[in-house]
mmCIF file of C-alpha atoms in Angstrom:
data_model
loop_
_atom_site.group_PDB
_atom_site.id
_atom_site.type_symbol
_atom_site.label_atom_id
_atom_site.label_comp_id
_atom_site.label_asym_id
_atom_site.label_seq_id
_atom_site.Cartn_x
_atom_site.Cartn_y
_atom_site.Cartn_z
ATOM 1 C CA MET P 1 -46.536 -4.790 57.804
ATOM 2 C CA ARG P 2 -46.806 -2.280 55.088
ATOM 3 C CA ARG P 3 -43.908 -0.827 53.041
ATOM 4 C CA VAL P 4 -43.927 2.741 51.971
ATOM 5 C CA ARG P 5 -41.898 3.899 48.979
ATOM 6 C CA GLY P 6 -40.065 7.176 49.083
ATOM 7 C CA ASP P 7 -39.642 9.623 46.207
ATOM 8 C CA GLY P 8 -36.805 7.741 44.444
ATOM 9 C CA GLY P 9 -38.043 4.249 45.125
ATOM 10 C CA GLY P 10 -39.390 3.239 41.741
ATOM 11 C CA ARG P 11 -40.071 4.211 38.175
ATOM 12 C CA ALA P 12 -43.059 6.097 37.088
ATOM 13 C CA ALA P 13 -45.378 4.283 34.718
ATOM 14 C CA ASP P 14 -44.295 6.415 31.747
ATOM 15 C CA ASP P 15 -40.536 5.572 32.160
ATOM 16 C CA ARG P 16 -40.784 1.925 31.130
ATOM 17 C CA GLY P 17 -39.355 2.367 27.588
ATOM 18 C CA ALA P 18 -36.531 4.706 28.639
ATOM 19 C CA VAL P 19 -34.036 1.892 29.207
ATOM 20 C CA LEU P 20 -34.678 0.518 25.750
ATOM 21 C CA VAL P 21 -34.203 3.934 24.155
ATOM 22 C CA GLU P 22 -30.985 4.533 26.108
ATOM 23 C CA PHE P 23 -29.705 1.099 25.104
ATOM 24 C CA ALA P 24 -30.452 1.821 21.427
ATOM 25 C CA LEU P 25 -28.502 5.100 21.590
ATOM 26 C CA VAL P 26 -25.517 3.591 23.401
ATOM 27 C CA PHE P 27 -25.518 0.469 21.212
ATOM 28 C CA THR P 28 -25.430 2.597 18.035
ATOM 29 C CA PHE P 29 -22.449 4.536 19.365
ATOM 30 C CA LEU P 30 -20.603 1.380 20.443
ATOM 31 C CA CYS P 31 -21.211 -0.336 17.088
ATOM 32 C CA THR P 32 -19.884 2.708 15.247
ATOM 33 C CA LEU P 33 -16.826 2.762 17.491
ATOM 34 C CA VAL P 34 -16.113 -0.968 17.078
ATOM 35 C CA PHE P 35 -16.541 -0.945 13.293
ATOM 36 C CA GLY P 36 -14.356 2.171 13.076
ATOM 37 C CA VAL P 37 -11.571 0.430 14.980
ATOM 38 C CA VAL P 38 -11.873 -2.669 12.765
ATOM 39 C CA GLU P 39 -11.796 -0.573 9.572
ATOM 40 C CA PHE P 40 -8.783 1.397 10.817
ATOM 41 C CA GLY P 41 -6.999 -1.873 11.611
ATOM 42 C CA MET P 42 -7.667 -3.234 8.127
ATOM 43 C CA ALA P 43 -6.383 -0.030 6.512
ATOM 44 C CA TRP P 44 -3.256 -0.194 8.680
ATOM 45 C CA GLN P 45 -2.705 -3.811 7.627
ATOM 46 C CA ASP P 46 -2.961 -2.845 3.938
ATOM 47 C CA LYS P 47 -0.458 -0.022 4.500
ATOM 48 C CA LEU P 48 2.002 -2.448 6.084
ATOM 49 C CA THR P 49 1.471 -4.913 3.230
ATOM 50 C CA VAL P 50 2.312 -2.243 0.642
ATOM 51 C CA GLU P 51 5.404 -1.202 2.630
ATOM 52 C CA THR P 52 6.529 -4.837 2.761
ATOM 53 C CA ALA P 53 5.963 -5.205 -0.994
ATOM 54 C CA THR P 54 8.050 -2.087 -1.628
ATOM 55 C CA ARG P 55 10.896 -3.386 0.519
ATOM 56 C CA SER P 56 10.713 -6.764 -1.199
ATOM 57 C CA GLY P 57 10.942 -5.150 -4.638
ATOM 58 C CA VAL P 58 13.881 -2.961 -3.674
ATOM 59 C CA ARG P 59 15.699 -5.879 -2.079
ATOM 60 C CA VAL P 60 15.332 -8.048 -5.189
ATOM 61 C CA GLY P 61 16.165 -5.209 -7.589
ATOM 62 C CA SER P 62 19.261 -4.126 -5.703
ATOM 63 C CA ASN P 63 20.547 -7.704 -5.422
ATOM 64 C CA LEU P 64 20.143 -8.362 -9.155
ATOM 65 C CA GLY P 65 21.769 -5.063 -10.156
ATOM 66 C CA LYS P 66 22.464 -5.093 -13.920
ATOM 67 C CA ASP P 67 20.788 -8.428 -14.651
ATOM 68 C CA SER P 68 18.565 -8.049 -17.731
ATOM 69 C CA GLN P 69 15.629 -9.585 -15.818
ATOM 70 C CA ALA P 70 16.077 -7.396 -12.714
ATOM 71 C CA ASP P 71 12.816 -5.476 -13.108
ATOM 72 C CA TYR P 72 10.893 -8.632 -13.968
ATOM 73 C CA ASN P 73 12.081 -10.367 -10.794
ATOM 74 C CA LEU P 74 11.572 -7.177 -8.787
ATOM 75 C CA LEU P 75 7.949 -7.027 -9.957
ATOM 76 C CA LEU P 76 7.447 -10.714 -9.166
ATOM 77 C CA GLY P 77 8.565 -9.955 -5.592
ATOM 78 C CA VAL P 78 6.191 -7.005 -5.387
ATOM 79 C CA LYS P 79 3.341 -9.044 -6.859
ATOM 80 C CA SER P 80 3.778 -11.919 -4.411
ATOM 81 C CA ALA P 81 3.836 -9.522 -1.453
ATOM 82 C CA LEU P 82 0.665 -7.738 -2.635
ATOM 83 C CA THR P 83 -1.583 -10.787 -2.939
ATOM 84 C CA ASP P 84 -3.552 -9.814 0.199
ATOM 85 C CA VAL P 85 -4.244 -6.328 -1.165
ATOM 86 C CA GLY P 86 -5.386 -7.628 -4.550
ATOM 87 C CA MET P 87 -3.916 -6.861 -7.959
ATOM 88 C CA SER P 88 -7.043 -4.954 -9.011
ATOM 89 C CA ASN P 89 -6.192 -2.339 -6.362
ATOM 90 C CA VAL P 90 -2.671 -1.685 -7.692
ATOM 91 C CA ASN P 91 -2.570 1.463 -9.829
ATOM 92 C CA TYR P 92 1.104 1.391 -10.746
ATOM 93 C CA VAL P 93 4.622 0.562 -9.619
ATOM 94 C CA ILE P 94 7.479 2.937 -10.363
ATOM 95 C CA VAL P 95 11.075 1.687 -10.416
ATOM 96 C CA TYR P 96 13.268 4.757 -10.350
ATOM 97 C CA LYS P 97 16.815 6.023 -10.070
ATOM 98 C CA SER P 98 17.042 7.922 -6.806
ATOM 99 C CA SER P 99 19.578 10.705 -6.658
ATOM 100 C CA ASN P 100 20.247 10.262 -2.935
ATOM 101 C CA LEU P 101 19.889 7.857 -0.044
ATOM 102 C CA ASN P 102 16.590 9.290 1.215
ATOM 103 C CA GLY P 103 14.711 7.697 -1.714
ATOM 104 C CA THR P 104 13.192 10.837 -3.161
ATOM 105 C CA ILE P 105 11.527 10.259 -6.523
ATOM 106 C CA PRO P 106 13.068 12.511 -9.191
ATOM 107 C CA SER P 107 10.826 15.414 -10.187
ATOM 108 C CA THR P 108 11.140 14.356 -13.839
ATOM 109 C CA CYS P 109 9.292 11.136 -12.999
ATOM 110 C CA PRO P 110 5.813 12.293 -11.960
ATOM 111 C CA VAL P 111 3.774 10.289 -9.460
ATOM 112 C CA THR P 112 0.525 12.192 -9.980
ATOM 113 C CA GLY P 113 -1.917 11.929 -12.831
ATOM 114 C CA THR P 114 -0.916 9.226 -15.279
ATOM 115 C CA PRO P 115 2.807 8.637 -14.790
ATOM 116 C CA ALA P 116 4.945 7.530 -17.710
ATOM 117 C CA SER P 117 8.409 6.028 -17.985
ATOM 118 C CA VAL P 118 11.221 8.541 -18.439
ATOM 119 C CA ASN P 119 14.453 7.646 -20.259
ATOM 120 C CA GLY P 120 17.342 7.202 -17.853
ATOM 121 C CA VAL P 121 15.177 7.952 -14.802
ATOM 122 C CA CYS P 122 12.287 5.559 -14.201
ATOM 123 C CA ASN P 123 10.166 2.678 -15.447
ATOM 124 C CA VAL P 124 6.431 2.782 -14.755
ATOM 125 C CA TYR P 125 4.441 -0.439 -14.650
ATOM 126 C CA THR P 126 0.647 -0.443 -14.442
ATOM 127 C CA GLY P 127 -1.411 -2.800 -12.325
ATOM 128 C CA ALA P 128 -2.540 -4.607 -15.485
ATOM 129 C CA GLN P 129 1.097 -5.170 -16.533
ATOM 130 C CA LEU P 130 1.873 -6.428 -13.042
ATOM 131 C CA THR P 131 -0.979 -8.925 -13.285
ATOM 132 C CA ALA P 132 0.143 -10.313 -16.666
ATOM 133 C CA LEU P 133 3.916 -10.480 -16.165
ATOM 134 C CA ALA P 134 6.015 -12.452 -18.626
ATOM 135 C CA SER P 135 9.799 -12.582 -18.685
ATOM 136 C CA THR P 136 9.768 -11.999 -22.450
ATOM 137 C CA GLN P 137 8.464 -8.458 -21.836
ATOM 138 C CA PHE P 138 11.760 -7.487 -20.192
ATOM 139 C CA GLY P 139 15.344 -7.168 -21.331
ATOM 140 C CA GLY P 140 15.981 -3.449 -21.697
ATOM 141 C CA THR P 141 15.795 -3.283 -25.470
ATOM 142 C CA SER P 142 13.439 -1.131 -27.495
ATOM 143 C CA GLY P 143 9.804 -2.146 -27.151
ATOM 144 C CA LYS P 144 10.316 -3.845 -23.785
ATOM 145 C CA LEU P 145 8.622 -2.659 -20.599
ATOM 146 C CA ASP P 146 11.925 -1.712 -18.962
ATOM 147 C CA ALA P 147 13.404 0.120 -21.976
ATOM 148 C CA ALA P 148 13.285 3.616 -20.402
ATOM 149 C CA TRP P 149 15.746 2.789 -17.592
ATOM 150 C CA PRO P 150 17.104 -0.675 -18.453
ATOM 151 C CA PRO P 151 18.951 -2.616 -15.765
ATOM 152 C CA ALA P 152 22.009 -2.890 -18.042
ATOM 153 C CA ASN P 153 22.419 0.919 -17.829
ATOM 154 C CA ARG P 154 22.347 1.012 -14.037
ATOM 155 C CA VAL P 155 25.628 1.719 -12.331
ATOM 156 C CA ASN P 156 26.685 -0.810 -9.720
ATOM 157 C CA LEU P 157 29.900 0.817 -8.620
ATOM 158 C CA GLN P 158 32.061 3.627 -9.888
ATOM 159 C CA SER P 159 34.072 6.522 -8.472
ATOM 160 C CA SER P 160 30.994 8.767 -8.322
ATOM 161 C CA GLY P 161 28.997 6.082 -6.490
ATOM 162 C CA PRO P 162 26.314 3.606 -7.493
ATOM 163 C CA ASP P 163 22.796 4.331 -8.738
ATOM 164 C CA TYR P 164 20.278 4.126 -5.934
ATOM 165 C CA LEU P 165 17.263 2.040 -6.854
ATOM 166 C CA GLY P 166 13.842 3.050 -5.576
ATOM 167 C CA VAL P 167 10.398 1.475 -5.812
ATOM 168 C CA TRP P 168 7.160 3.428 -5.380
ATOM 169 C CA ILE P 169 3.757 1.739 -5.353
ATOM 170 C CA LYS P 170 0.353 3.404 -5.654
ATOM 171 C CA VAL P 171 -2.545 1.315 -4.378
ATOM 172 C CA THR P 172 -6.180 2.299 -3.889
#
């Protein structure tokens, strides 16, 4: 008995490498897609880590209030929460006096360029300062890191309301 192939029954001799070429094209696309998803997930994780560090800093700073070591302990909380991101990636941390509950950074305390501490408004700490923290660098007096807006000058409670503490972190 003899079998006869119809028109669509088999591949032509010159189609043998087509499957390999198609696989290479599809595999390249799938690899790009998978690595893109992984990279997006890692970026999302870093974002959540920075948000957690910010919350940790605000929580510590608001609990300590007018304690002379408030900013030091706040920065320790931020530093411990940012270990997964890496201290070399931290540009700066700004501890500021927010004028309202929505946490807006005052316009007098710039967050672009090279920010600097502003008297009565904000303290700016660089990533290098965060890495080499020492409690002797804090205390609110002249020459200390927190001298611009010392914790002792923060208002806990008065008829016009308390000072709202904010923390802003820039990480690359």
